[in-house]
């Protein structure tokens, strides 16, 4: 199984709502990532978890709150978002964040398309 | 820190034309190189990857890329494009030095016309 799954596929939320995005992988990977992607732009890294601990936070606003409950699951909690936060949110995983070569290969999920109204 | 340059913002080709998309990176150490494709409205898919060994890498859908270490380049090629190759192509690099993020280029949009 080389799949990263993300739910929901689409999400529309108001600026006062609280919602969560979910990501799951069963490849035994110990590194998981959240990216934000605007149309026709490359993915921008938001957070990295390594062995269930937050290792990189790319100065993301606190209205985005990541959580890694176990090695297979990654959540992104959303609260008080702005319309400019509308984007495709991608989750990815890799074997680790260290080592050589193949350890770094990231497997991407299909993304959650978020619209903030 | 690493950076990735993709020289072509938008490439327009006729079907059956040959394709070469440029990718250059800046990093002095050992790198891992990737090309991803994103079809309109779809998610990222890995086209091919290079870790070590033969610098000519073959990927899916007839794509290949050549790693030229002296030029810090990893250009993507396809001998004959099809309309279905219309997509956004991203080159990405990560270093073999622990906890370094995957760095993407800005992407090249390929439009294939009949």
mmCIF file of C-alpha atoms in Angstrom:
data_model
loop_
_atom_site.group_PDB
_atom_site.id
_atom_site.type_symbol
_atom_site.label_atom_id
_atom_site.label_comp_id
_atom_site.label_asym_id
_atom_site.label_seq_id
_atom_site.Cartn_x
_atom_site.Cartn_y
_atom_site.Cartn_z
ATOM 1 C CA UNK A 1 0.000 0.000 0.000
ATOM 2 C CA UNK A 2 1.686 3.184 -1.202
ATOM 3 C CA UNK A 3 -1.254 5.449 -0.687
ATOM 4 C CA UNK A 4 -1.762 8.584 1.326
ATOM 5 C CA UNK A 5 -5.430 9.322 1.875
ATOM 6 C CA UNK A 6 -6.952 12.676 2.746
ATOM 7 C CA UNK A 7 -10.434 13.609 3.873
ATOM 8 C CA UNK A 8 -12.513 15.471 3.036
ATOM 9 C CA UNK A 9 -11.871 16.021 -0.690
ATOM 10 C CA UNK A 10 -13.614 19.381 -0.622
ATOM 11 C CA UNK A 11 -14.420 21.689 2.261
ATOM 12 C CA UNK A 12 -16.264 24.979 2.321
ATOM 13 C CA UNK A 13 -16.152 26.848 5.583
ATOM 14 C CA UNK A 14 -17.008 30.249 6.927
ATOM 15 C CA UNK A 15 -14.480 32.464 8.645
ATOM 16 C CA UNK A 16 -15.875 31.661 12.086
ATOM 17 C CA UNK A 17 -16.009 27.894 11.645
ATOM 18 C CA UNK A 18 -13.724 25.269 13.127
ATOM 19 C CA UNK A 19 -12.927 22.297 10.922
ATOM 20 C CA UNK A 20 -10.235 19.649 10.580
ATOM 21 C CA UNK A 21 -8.436 18.016 7.694
ATOM 22 C CA UNK A 22 -7.328 14.434 8.057
ATOM 23 C CA UNK A 23 -4.464 12.516 6.479
ATOM 24 C CA UNK A 24 -3.616 8.831 6.827
ATOM 25 C CA UNK A 25 -0.868 6.518 5.598
ATOM 26 C CA UNK A 26 -0.104 2.881 6.320
ATOM 27 C CA UNK A 27 3.354 2.618 4.788
ATOM 28 C CA UNK A 28 5.149 2.751 8.127
ATOM 29 C CA UNK A 29 6.490 6.205 7.298
ATOM 30 C CA UNK A 30 7.701 8.239 10.260
ATOM 31 C CA UNK A 31 7.699 11.650 8.605
ATOM 32 C CA UNK A 32 4.532 13.468 7.591
ATOM 33 C CA UNK A 33 4.034 16.860 6.002
ATOM 34 C CA UNK A 34 1.393 19.500 5.357
ATOM 35 C CA UNK A 35 1.648 21.701 2.274
ATOM 36 C CA UNK A 36 -0.508 24.520 0.950
ATOM 37 C CA UNK A 37 -0.854 24.922 -2.804
ATOM 38 C CA UNK A 38 -2.399 27.839 -4.644
ATOM 39 C CA UNK A 39 -3.483 27.452 -8.263
ATOM 40 C CA UNK A 40 -0.592 27.099 -10.730
ATOM 41 C CA UNK A 41 1.967 27.492 -7.915
ATOM 42 C CA UNK A 42 4.243 24.931 -6.296
ATOM 43 C CA UNK A 43 3.321 23.435 -2.937
ATOM 44 C CA UNK A 44 4.496 25.484 0.037
ATOM 45 C CA UNK A 45 5.641 23.579 3.082
ATOM 46 C CA UNK A 46 3.685 24.327 6.249
ATOM 47 C CA UNK A 47 4.630 21.691 8.829
ATOM 48 C CA UNK A 48 6.814 18.618 9.198
ATOM 49 C CA UNK A 49 6.328 15.888 11.767
ATOM 50 C CA UNK A 50 9.112 13.441 12.457
ATOM 51 C CA UNK A 51 8.365 10.480 14.734
ATOM 52 C CA UNK A 52 5.131 12.199 15.792
ATOM 53 C CA UNK A 53 6.953 15.337 16.903
ATOM 54 C CA UNK A 54 6.676 18.687 15.163
ATOM 55 C CA UNK A 55 10.097 19.351 13.648
ATOM 56 C CA UNK A 56 9.416 22.191 11.199
ATOM 57 C CA UNK A 57 6.831 24.985 11.351
ATOM 58 C CA UNK A 58 7.328 27.360 8.449
ATOM 59 C CA UNK A 59 5.984 30.397 10.325
ATOM 60 C CA UNK A 60 2.416 29.351 9.708
ATOM 61 C CA UNK A 61 -0.314 31.495 11.354
ATOM 62 C CA UNK A 62 -1.773 30.030 14.531
ATOM 63 C CA UNK A 63 -5.190 29.644 12.900
ATOM 64 C CA UNK A 64 -3.652 26.459 11.459
ATOM 65 C CA UNK A 65 -2.919 23.892 14.159
ATOM 66 C CA UNK A 66 -1.353 20.543 13.243
ATOM 67 C CA UNK A 67 -1.648 17.386 15.267
ATOM 68 C CA UNK A 68 -0.064 13.964 14.878
ATOM 69 C CA UNK A 69 -1.996 11.545 17.141
ATOM 70 C CA UNK A 70 0.009 8.517 15.994
ATOM 71 C CA UNK A 71 2.481 7.480 13.332
ATOM 72 C CA UNK A 72 -0.245 6.900 10.718
ATOM 73 C CA UNK A 73 -2.410 9.949 11.218
ATOM 74 C CA UNK A 74 -1.939 13.652 10.679
ATOM 75 C CA UNK A 75 -4.588 16.284 11.283
ATOM 76 C CA UNK A 76 -4.759 19.965 10.472
ATOM 77 C CA UNK A 77 -7.183 21.911 12.647
ATOM 78 C CA UNK A 78 -8.560 25.085 11.129
ATOM 79 C CA UNK A 79 -10.075 28.008 12.993
ATOM 80 C CA UNK A 80 -10.949 31.573 12.044
ATOM 81 C CA UNK A 81 -9.539 31.259 8.556
ATOM 82 C CA UNK A 82 -9.406 34.059 6.017
ATOM 83 C CA UNK A 83 -10.542 33.926 2.373
ATOM 84 C CA UNK A 84 -6.883 34.015 1.279
ATOM 85 C CA UNK A 85 -6.424 30.653 3.004
ATOM 86 C CA UNK A 86 -8.508 29.062 0.254
ATOM 87 C CA UNK A 87 -6.186 26.572 -1.444
ATOM 88 C CA UNK A 88 -5.430 22.908 -2.002
ATOM 89 C CA UNK A 89 -3.973 21.386 1.173
ATOM 90 C CA UNK A 90 -1.688 18.478 0.526
ATOM 91 C CA UNK A 91 -0.440 15.871 2.927
ATOM 92 C CA UNK A 92 2.676 13.821 2.238
ATOM 93 C CA UNK A 93 4.731 11.189 4.001
ATOM 94 C CA UNK A 94 8.241 9.778 3.701
ATOM 95 C CA UNK A 95 10.165 7.037 5.464
ATOM 96 C CA UNK A 96 12.083 9.527 7.566
ATOM 97 C CA UNK A 97 13.498 13.045 7.368
ATOM 98 C CA UNK A 98 17.059 11.741 7.408
ATOM 99 C CA UNK A 99 19.180 9.009 5.903
ATOM 100 C CA UNK A 100 19.890 8.712 2.219
ATOM 101 C CA UNK A 101 18.052 8.660 -1.046
ATOM 102 C CA UNK A 102 14.786 6.773 -0.944
ATOM 103 C CA UNK A 103 14.120 7.785 2.663
ATOM 104 C CA UNK A 104 13.392 11.241 1.359
ATOM 105 C CA UNK A 105 10.884 10.292 -1.282
ATOM 106 C CA UNK A 106 7.601 11.918 -0.397
ATOM 107 C CA UNK A 107 4.289 10.315 -1.276
ATOM 108 C CA UNK A 108 1.534 12.864 -1.743
ATOM 109 C CA UNK A 109 -2.144 12.521 -1.019
ATOM 110 C CA UNK A 110 -4.828 13.861 -3.381
ATOM 111 C CA UNK A 111 -5.392 16.940 -1.271
ATOM 112 C CA UNK A 112 -8.328 18.745 0.289
ATOM 113 C CA UNK A 113 -9.634 21.685 -1.704
ATOM 114 C CA UNK A 114 -10.567 24.304 0.879
ATOM 115 C CA UNK A 115 -12.747 27.306 0.195
ATOM 116 C CA UNK A 116 -13.147 29.928 2.906
ATOM 117 C CA UNK A 117 -16.186 32.163 2.479
ATOM 118 C CA UNK B 1 19.737 26.474 1.583
ATOM 119 C CA UNK B 2 18.766 24.755 -1.615
ATOM 120 C CA UNK B 3 16.911 26.488 -4.417
ATOM 121 C CA UNK B 4 15.448 25.220 -7.679
ATOM 122 C CA UNK B 5 15.051 27.131 -10.934
ATOM 123 C CA UNK B 6 12.749 26.156 -13.727
ATOM 124 C CA UNK B 7 13.548 28.394 -16.630
ATOM 125 C CA UNK B 8 10.390 28.069 -18.652
ATOM 126 C CA UNK B 9 7.190 29.418 -17.174
ATOM 127 C CA UNK B 10 4.930 28.289 -20.015
ATOM 128 C CA UNK B 11 5.776 26.018 -22.931
ATOM 129 C CA UNK B 12 3.454 25.488 -25.871
ATOM 130 C CA UNK B 13 4.088 22.558 -28.187
ATOM 131 C CA UNK B 14 2.289 20.807 -30.989
ATOM 132 C CA UNK B 15 1.506 17.128 -30.634
ATOM 133 C CA UNK B 16 4.454 14.871 -31.552
ATOM 134 C CA UNK B 17 6.975 17.624 -30.827
ATOM 135 C CA UNK B 18 9.887 16.834 -28.528
ATOM 136 C CA UNK B 19 9.959 18.274 -25.028
ATOM 137 C CA UNK B 20 12.758 19.432 -22.801
ATOM 138 C CA UNK B 21 12.049 21.287 -19.558
ATOM 139 C CA UNK B 22 14.963 22.790 -17.725
ATOM 140 C CA UNK B 23 15.662 22.423 -14.016
ATOM 141 C CA UNK B 24 18.699 23.719 -12.169
ATOM 142 C CA UNK B 25 19.338 23.525 -8.469
ATOM 143 C CA UNK B 26 21.797 25.120 -6.112
ATOM 144 C CA UNK B 27 23.303 22.893 -3.462
ATOM 145 C CA UNK B 28 26.850 21.649 -3.151
ATOM 146 C CA UNK B 29 26.211 18.319 -1.497
ATOM 147 C CA UNK B 30 24.455 15.096 -2.422
ATOM 148 C CA UNK B 31 20.921 15.662 -3.633
ATOM 149 C CA UNK B 32 17.820 13.679 -4.459
ATOM 150 C CA UNK B 33 15.923 14.926 -7.503
ATOM 151 C CA UNK B 34 12.296 14.570 -8.506
ATOM 152 C CA UNK B 35 9.921 15.595 -11.237
ATOM 153 C CA UNK B 36 6.221 15.818 -10.387
ATOM 154 C CA UNK B 37 3.305 16.391 -12.733
ATOM 155 C CA UNK B 38 -0.058 17.902 -11.894
ATOM 156 C CA UNK B 39 -2.811 17.509 -14.475
ATOM 157 C CA UNK B 40 -5.545 20.167 -14.454
ATOM 158 C CA UNK B 41 -7.619 19.855 -11.294
ATOM 159 C CA UNK B 42 -5.705 16.826 -10.081
ATOM 160 C CA UNK B 43 -3.126 16.047 -7.449
ATOM 161 C CA UNK B 44 0.652 15.772 -7.680
ATOM 162 C CA UNK B 45 2.005 12.609 -9.249
ATOM 163 C CA UNK B 46 5.622 11.500 -9.252
ATOM 164 C CA UNK B 47 6.998 11.235 -12.792
ATOM 165 C CA UNK B 48 10.500 10.108 -11.946
ATOM 166 C CA UNK B 49 13.207 10.314 -9.326
ATOM 167 C CA UNK B 50 16.974 10.194 -9.023
ATOM 168 C CA UNK B 51 18.905 9.142 -5.926
ATOM 169 C CA UNK B 52 22.184 7.765 -7.270
ATOM 170 C CA UNK B 53 23.650 5.599 -10.021
ATOM 171 C CA UNK B 54 22.813 5.918 -13.713
ATOM 172 C CA UNK B 55 22.235 9.638 -14.326
ATOM 173 C CA UNK B 56 19.675 8.907 -17.039
ATOM 174 C CA UNK B 57 16.423 8.108 -15.315
ATOM 175 C CA UNK B 58 13.315 6.765 -16.982
ATOM 176 C CA UNK B 59 9.900 7.501 -15.531
ATOM 177 C CA UNK B 60 6.285 6.903 -16.303
ATOM 178 C CA UNK B 61 4.445 7.872 -19.500
ATOM 179 C CA UNK B 62 7.620 7.938 -21.614
ATOM 180 C CA UNK B 63 9.379 10.685 -19.659
ATOM 181 C CA UNK B 64 13.063 10.644 -18.824
ATOM 182 C CA UNK B 65 15.474 13.002 -17.118
ATOM 183 C CA UNK B 66 19.223 13.353 -17.059
ATOM 184 C CA UNK B 67 21.197 14.372 -14.006
ATOM 185 C CA UNK B 68 24.285 16.383 -14.964
ATOM 186 C CA UNK B 69 26.153 16.988 -11.747
ATOM 187 C CA UNK B 70 28.630 19.463 -13.240
ATOM 188 C CA UNK B 71 25.762 21.643 -14.439
ATOM 189 C CA UNK B 72 23.560 21.148 -11.360
ATOM 190 C CA UNK B 73 20.813 20.219 -13.778
ATOM 191 C CA UNK B 74 18.039 17.643 -14.003
ATOM 192 C CA UNK B 75 16.203 18.338 -17.244
ATOM 193 C CA UNK B 76 13.025 16.500 -18.173
ATOM 194 C CA UNK B 77 12.577 15.131 -21.692
ATOM 195 C CA UNK B 78 10.009 13.349 -23.788
ATOM 196 C CA UNK B 79 10.594 12.531 -27.456
ATOM 197 C CA UNK B 80 7.002 13.026 -28.594
ATOM 198 C CA UNK B 81 4.351 14.800 -26.521
ATOM 199 C CA UNK B 82 0.641 14.104 -26.588
ATOM 200 C CA UNK B 83 -2.311 16.352 -25.888
ATOM 201 C CA UNK B 84 -2.780 14.449 -22.614
ATOM 202 C CA UNK B 85 0.624 15.698 -21.408
ATOM 203 C CA UNK B 86 -0.886 19.156 -20.893
ATOM 204 C CA UNK B 87 -0.145 19.822 -17.226
ATOM 205 C CA UNK B 88 1.994 21.686 -14.710
ATOM 206 C CA UNK B 89 5.452 20.172 -14.175
ATOM 207 C CA UNK B 90 7.432 20.708 -10.979
ATOM 208 C CA UNK B 91 11.067 19.896 -10.359
ATOM 209 C CA UNK B 92 11.988 19.294 -6.704
ATOM 210 C CA UNK B 93 15.167 18.713 -4.753
ATOM 211 C CA UNK B 94 16.057 17.527 -1.311
ATOM 212 C CA UNK B 95 19.483 17.141 0.206
ATOM 213 C CA UNK B 96 20.939 14.084 1.909
ATOM 214 C CA UNK B 97 21.529 15.995 5.102
ATOM 215 C CA UNK B 98 18.738 15.271 7.520
ATOM 216 C CA UNK B 99 15.573 17.224 8.140
ATOM 217 C CA UNK B 100 15.945 19.297 4.985
ATOM 218 C CA UNK B 101 12.689 20.061 3.235
ATOM 219 C CA UNK B 102 11.723 19.182 -0.312
ATOM 220 C CA UNK B 103 12.245 22.350 -2.328
ATOM 221 C CA UNK B 104 10.090 22.866 -5.417
ATOM 222 C CA UNK B 105 10.744 24.950 -8.478
ATOM 223 C CA UNK B 106 8.057 27.418 -9.548
ATOM 224 C CA UNK B 107 6.741 24.972 -12.141
ATOM 225 C CA UNK B 108 6.429 24.941 -15.907
ATOM 226 C CA UNK B 109 3.041 24.882 -17.540
ATOM 227 C CA UNK B 110 2.999 22.705 -20.651
ATOM 228 C CA UNK B 111 0.242 23.195 -23.189
ATOM 229 C CA UNK B 112 0.095 20.681 -26.024
ATOM 230 C CA UNK B 113 -2.012 21.693 -28.996
ATOM 231 C CA UNK B 114 -3.371 19.436 -31.692
#
